[in-house]
Amino acid sequence: MVCRGNHQKPSKWSGRTRGTTLQQLVKGSELAEGMQIGDWNTTPCLLLSTELMGQGGIVINTLGSPGEAPLPLRVPGTPGNADETIKDTSGIPYTDAIRIPARHGRRARNADGFQVGEDALPWFGRLLARTGAAGLTAFAGGGRSTAQYLTTHQGRDHYDVPTFAAASSSHDAEITVGGRRFVGTDHVFRMETVRIEAFSGMDASLYGLIEDGHVEAYRQAAYELRSALPDAEAPGKWSGPISFHDDGTVMALSILPVRRRNRP
């Protein structure tokens, strides 16, 4: 997905804002064409250009390209599933890597860009699943739980170190909402004199699966748990806006009591 936007002042005498939007969509299309999954021109994409028009409101322009690039089905417990560690590689080639077939009277040719070929789709599917698991544990302050899913090129060494609350997210917080326990990390920040606590985490049972290296089991459990997740109105001790996602993650904000200090 490519997202771009602008906040120019609309004018009835010129099409500057519209021209900027079109250029953004053109540039986004060029970037999207540089990543092909499977055969050429079978990768679906969605481009957005958002115009902030002040008193004129918000306009969202979209440009979509249909396509099907299905990844091979993985079977838990068999070779090639996402629970297996991925060996580090030098990366996908770029120069003349995209093969464009003959069309409209033009001969087949190669172009610069990234293309995941048919033979690499099983690897790519595992990579996406494991990188997604790393993102979930990082969201919950996972530290070394995150490192196990990354390759060296993805920054494994950054997470494979002891974590300290003063320097990074620490997985040492939890909340209970609607009878479900969520574990993760929290931070406190200020907006002028208001102190706000922000909690980010996951359903405890789902986090436990990822922490133990069970990516495939997590994906199945998360799918089955979607209807059981509480909603924002669920009773609990947390007071403030709260948002749940289908992958089992939660983000919650709460305004802390005012702490008055004596001026020196």
Short mmCIF file of C-alpha atoms in Angstrom, two decimals, residues 7-237:
data_model
loop_
_atom_site.label_atom_id
_atom_site.label_comp_id
_atom_site.label_asym_id
_atom_site.label_seq_id
_atom_site.Cartn_x
_atom_site.Cartn_y
_atom_site.Cartn_z
CA HIS A 7 -2.91 20.15 2.51
CA GLN A 8 -2.86 23.00 0.02
CA LYS A 9 -5.43 25.76 0.06
CA PRO A 10 -8.05 25.10 -2.65
CA SER A 11 -8.46 27.80 -5.29
CA LYS A 12 -11.12 28.20 -7.95
CA TRP A 13 -8.60 29.93 -10.22
CA SER A 14 -6.14 27.04 -10.53
CA GLY A 15 -5.92 23.30 -10.41
CA ARG A 16 -2.77 23.22 -8.28
CA THR A 17 -4.27 20.98 -5.61
CA ARG A 18 -5.71 18.59 -8.18
CA GLY A 19 -2.41 18.57 -10.06
CA THR A 20 -0.52 17.65 -6.88
CA THR A 21 -2.95 14.80 -6.25
CA LEU A 22 -2.49 13.41 -9.74
CA GLN A 23 1.29 13.60 -9.46
CA GLN A 24 1.15 11.78 -6.14
CA LEU A 25 -0.90 8.98 -7.66
CA VAL A 26 1.49 8.77 -10.61
CA LYS A 27 4.50 8.57 -8.29
CA GLY A 28 2.74 6.01 -6.13
CA SER A 29 1.99 3.91 -9.22
CA GLU A 30 5.67 3.94 -10.16
CA LEU A 31 6.62 2.73 -6.68
CA ALA A 32 3.95 0.03 -6.67
CA GLU A 33 5.11 -1.28 -10.06
CA GLY A 34 8.56 -1.82 -8.56
CA MET A 35 7.29 -4.72 -6.42
CA GLN A 36 5.85 -7.75 -8.19
CA ILE A 37 4.63 -10.88 -6.39
CA GLY A 38 4.33 -13.93 -8.62
CA ASP A 39 3.89 -13.37 -12.34
CA TRP A 40 4.16 -9.82 -13.67
CA ASN A 41 1.09 -7.61 -13.29
CA THR A 42 -0.77 -10.02 -10.99
CA THR A 43 -0.10 -8.14 -7.74
CA PRO A 44 -3.14 -6.21 -6.42
CA CYS A 45 -2.42 -2.71 -5.14
CA LEU A 46 -4.26 0.25 -3.66
CA LEU A 47 -3.05 3.86 -3.79
CA LEU A 48 -4.47 6.71 -1.72
CA SER A 49 -3.96 10.47 -2.00
CA THR A 50 -5.64 12.48 0.75
CA GLU A 51 -6.42 16.18 0.34
CA LEU A 52 -6.88 18.22 3.54
CA MET A 53 -8.99 21.10 2.24
CA GLY A 54 -9.39 23.12 5.42
CA GLN A 55 -12.99 24.33 5.57
CA GLY A 56 -13.60 22.36 2.37
CA GLY A 57 -13.30 19.05 4.21
CA ILE A 58 -11.22 15.99 3.36
CA VAL A 59 -11.05 14.33 -0.06
CA ILE A 60 -9.60 10.84 -0.47
CA ASN A 61 -8.61 9.83 -4.00
CA THR A 62 -8.05 6.14 -4.68
CA LEU A 63 -6.44 4.22 -7.51
CA GLY A 64 -6.70 0.44 -7.42
CA SER A 65 -5.32 -2.35 -9.55
CA PRO A 66 -6.93 -5.80 -9.33
CA GLY A 67 -4.88 -8.95 -9.33
CA GLU A 68 -4.36 -12.32 -7.74
CA ALA A 69 -1.07 -13.45 -6.28
CA PRO A 70 -2.04 -16.24 -3.85
CA LEU A 71 0.64 -17.57 -1.53
CA PRO A 72 0.96 -21.36 -1.14
CA LEU A 73 -1.03 -22.96 1.67
CA ARG A 74 1.08 -23.88 4.70
CA VAL A 75 0.25 -26.91 6.83
CA PRO A 76 1.20 -26.63 10.53
CA GLY A 77 3.63 -29.29 11.67
CA THR A 78 4.98 -30.00 8.19
CA PRO A 79 8.19 -28.74 6.53
CA GLY A 80 7.93 -25.18 5.26
CA ASN A 81 5.56 -23.84 7.92
CA ALA A 82 6.11 -20.46 9.58
CA ASP A 83 7.30 -21.98 12.86
CA GLU A 84 10.61 -22.82 11.18
CA THR A 85 13.45 -20.30 11.30
CA ILE A 86 14.29 -18.60 8.01
CA LYS A 87 17.93 -18.49 6.97
CA ASP A 88 19.35 -15.07 6.25
CA THR A 89 19.82 -14.30 2.55
CA SER A 90 21.35 -11.49 0.56
CA GLY A 91 17.90 -10.27 -0.43
CA ILE A 92 15.82 -10.14 -3.59
CA PRO A 93 17.78 -8.92 -6.68
CA TYR A 94 16.83 -5.54 -8.12
CA THR A 95 18.66 -4.84 -11.40
CA ASP A 96 16.72 -6.21 -14.39
CA ALA A 97 14.83 -8.47 -11.96
CA ILE A 98 11.26 -7.93 -13.22
CA ARG A 99 10.39 -9.93 -16.32
CA ILE A 100 7.80 -8.14 -18.48
CA PRO A 101 6.26 -10.46 -21.09
CA ALA A 102 5.62 -9.48 -24.70
CA ARG A 103 2.45 -7.41 -25.17
CA HIS A 104 0.95 -4.81 -27.48
CA GLY A 105 3.49 -5.63 -30.18
CA ARG A 106 6.48 -5.11 -27.86
CA ARG A 107 9.00 -7.83 -27.18
CA ALA A 108 9.55 -9.30 -23.73
CA ARG A 109 12.04 -7.35 -21.64
CA ASN A 110 13.46 -6.95 -18.14
CA ALA A 111 13.07 -3.92 -15.86
CA ASP A 112 14.58 -2.82 -12.56
CA GLY A 113 12.54 -3.70 -9.50
CA PHE A 114 11.76 -6.50 -7.06
CA GLN A 115 9.94 -9.65 -8.12
CA VAL A 116 9.11 -12.65 -5.96
CA GLY A 117 9.02 -15.49 -8.45
CA GLU A 118 6.75 -18.52 -8.31
CA ASP A 119 9.49 -20.67 -6.80
CA ALA A 120 10.05 -18.12 -3.99
CA LEU A 121 6.39 -17.73 -2.95
CA PRO A 122 6.55 -20.39 -0.16
CA TRP A 123 9.57 -18.59 1.35
CA PHE A 124 7.84 -15.22 0.97
CA GLY A 125 4.71 -16.46 2.75
CA ARG A 126 6.75 -17.72 5.69
CA LEU A 127 8.70 -14.45 5.79
CA LEU A 128 5.50 -12.40 5.95
CA ALA A 129 4.03 -14.57 8.71
CA ARG A 130 7.18 -14.42 10.84
CA THR A 131 7.70 -10.70 10.27
CA GLY A 132 4.07 -10.15 11.28
CA ALA A 133 4.69 -12.11 14.48
CA ALA A 134 7.73 -9.94 15.18
CA GLY A 135 5.61 -6.83 14.76
CA LEU A 136 3.04 -8.14 17.24
CA THR A 137 5.60 -8.95 19.92
CA ALA A 138 7.34 -5.59 19.39
CA PHE A 139 3.95 -3.87 19.83
CA ALA A 140 3.65 -5.63 23.18
CA GLY A 141 7.23 -4.88 24.23
CA GLY A 142 8.51 -8.36 23.43
CA GLY A 143 12.25 -7.71 23.19
CA ARG A 144 13.93 -11.07 22.65
CA SER A 145 10.59 -12.63 21.76
CA THR A 146 10.68 -10.32 18.75
CA ALA A 147 14.27 -11.21 17.84
CA GLN A 148 13.50 -14.89 17.24
CA TYR A 149 11.37 -14.02 14.20
CA LEU A 150 13.79 -11.66 12.46
CA THR A 151 16.80 -12.25 10.25
CA THR A 152 20.03 -10.31 10.64
CA HIS A 153 19.11 -8.10 7.68
CA GLN A 154 15.80 -7.28 9.37
CA GLY A 155 17.52 -6.04 12.53
CA ARG A 156 17.51 -9.10 14.76
CA ASP A 157 20.49 -7.82 16.78
CA HIS A 158 18.51 -4.70 17.76
CA TYR A 159 16.03 -6.82 19.73
CA ASP A 160 18.31 -9.65 20.88
CA VAL A 161 19.51 -7.71 23.93
CA PRO A 162 18.25 -7.19 27.49
CA THR A 163 15.46 -4.59 27.63
CA PHE A 164 15.21 -1.71 30.08
CA ALA A 165 12.16 0.48 30.57
CA ALA A 166 14.25 3.64 30.37
CA ALA A 167 15.68 2.77 26.95
CA SER A 168 13.06 0.62 25.19
CA SER A 169 9.64 -1.01 25.50
CA SER A 170 9.51 -3.47 28.36
CA HIS A 171 7.00 -6.35 28.44
CA ASP A 172 5.88 -5.85 32.03
CA ALA A 173 2.33 -4.49 32.02
CA GLU A 174 -1.15 -5.98 31.83
CA ILE A 175 -4.81 -4.99 31.91
CA THR A 176 -8.09 -6.93 32.12
CA VAL A 177 -11.06 -5.93 29.97
CA GLY A 178 -14.32 -7.83 29.65
CA GLY A 179 -12.87 -10.75 31.59
CA ARG A 180 -9.92 -11.15 29.21
CA ARG A 181 -6.32 -10.53 30.21
CA PHE A 182 -4.03 -8.53 27.94
CA VAL A 183 -0.25 -8.30 28.40
CA GLY A 184 2.11 -5.75 26.92
CA THR A 185 3.91 -2.52 27.65
CA ASP A 186 2.91 0.97 28.72
CA HIS A 187 4.26 4.49 28.46
CA VAL A 188 3.36 7.80 30.10
CA PHE A 189 3.66 11.06 28.18
CA ARG A 190 2.50 14.62 28.65
CA MET A 191 0.35 17.00 26.66
CA GLU A 192 1.04 20.32 28.40
CA THR A 193 -0.07 19.64 32.01
CA VAL A 194 -2.04 16.47 31.21
CA ARG A 195 -0.32 13.12 31.79
CA ILE A 196 -1.54 10.28 29.59
CA GLU A 197 -0.88 6.57 29.96
CA ALA A 198 -0.75 4.49 26.77
CA PHE A 199 -0.96 0.70 26.89
CA SER A 200 -0.21 -1.52 23.88
CA GLY A 201 -0.43 -5.29 24.10
CA MET A 202 -2.06 -8.57 23.11
CA ASP A 203 -4.46 -11.14 24.44
CA ALA A 204 -2.37 -13.13 26.93
CA SER A 205 -3.14 -16.55 25.43
CA LEU A 206 -2.24 -15.40 21.91
CA TYR A 207 0.95 -13.72 23.07
CA GLY A 208 1.96 -16.93 24.82
CA LEU A 209 1.74 -18.85 21.54
CA ILE A 210 3.97 -16.37 19.69
CA GLU A 211 6.40 -16.12 22.59
CA ASP A 212 6.88 -19.90 22.41
CA GLY A 213 7.46 -19.84 18.64
CA HIS A 214 4.07 -21.21 17.55
CA VAL A 215 3.22 -18.86 14.66
CA GLU A 216 0.84 -21.19 12.85
CA ALA A 217 -1.05 -22.04 16.04
CA TYR A 218 -1.32 -18.32 16.82
CA ARG A 219 -2.79 -17.51 13.41
CA GLN A 220 -5.46 -20.20 13.81
CA ALA A 221 -6.25 -19.20 17.41
CA ALA A 222 -6.45 -15.50 16.51
CA TYR A 223 -8.92 -16.29 13.72
CA GLU A 224 -11.11 -18.28 16.10
CA LEU A 225 -10.88 -15.64 18.85
CA ARG A 226 -12.11 -12.72 16.75
CA SER A 227 -15.74 -13.01 17.85
CA ALA A 228 -14.76 -13.45 21.51
CA LEU A 229 -12.75 -10.25 21.86
CA PRO A 230 -14.38 -7.57 24.04
CA ASP A 231 -15.53 -4.31 22.54
CA ALA A 232 -14.72 -0.76 23.55
CA GLU A 233 -17.76 -0.66 25.84
CA ALA A 234 -16.79 -3.79 27.80
CA PRO A 235 -16.73 -3.23 31.56
CA GLY A 236 -13.36 -3.11 33.24
CA LYS A 237 -11.07 -1.08 35.43
#
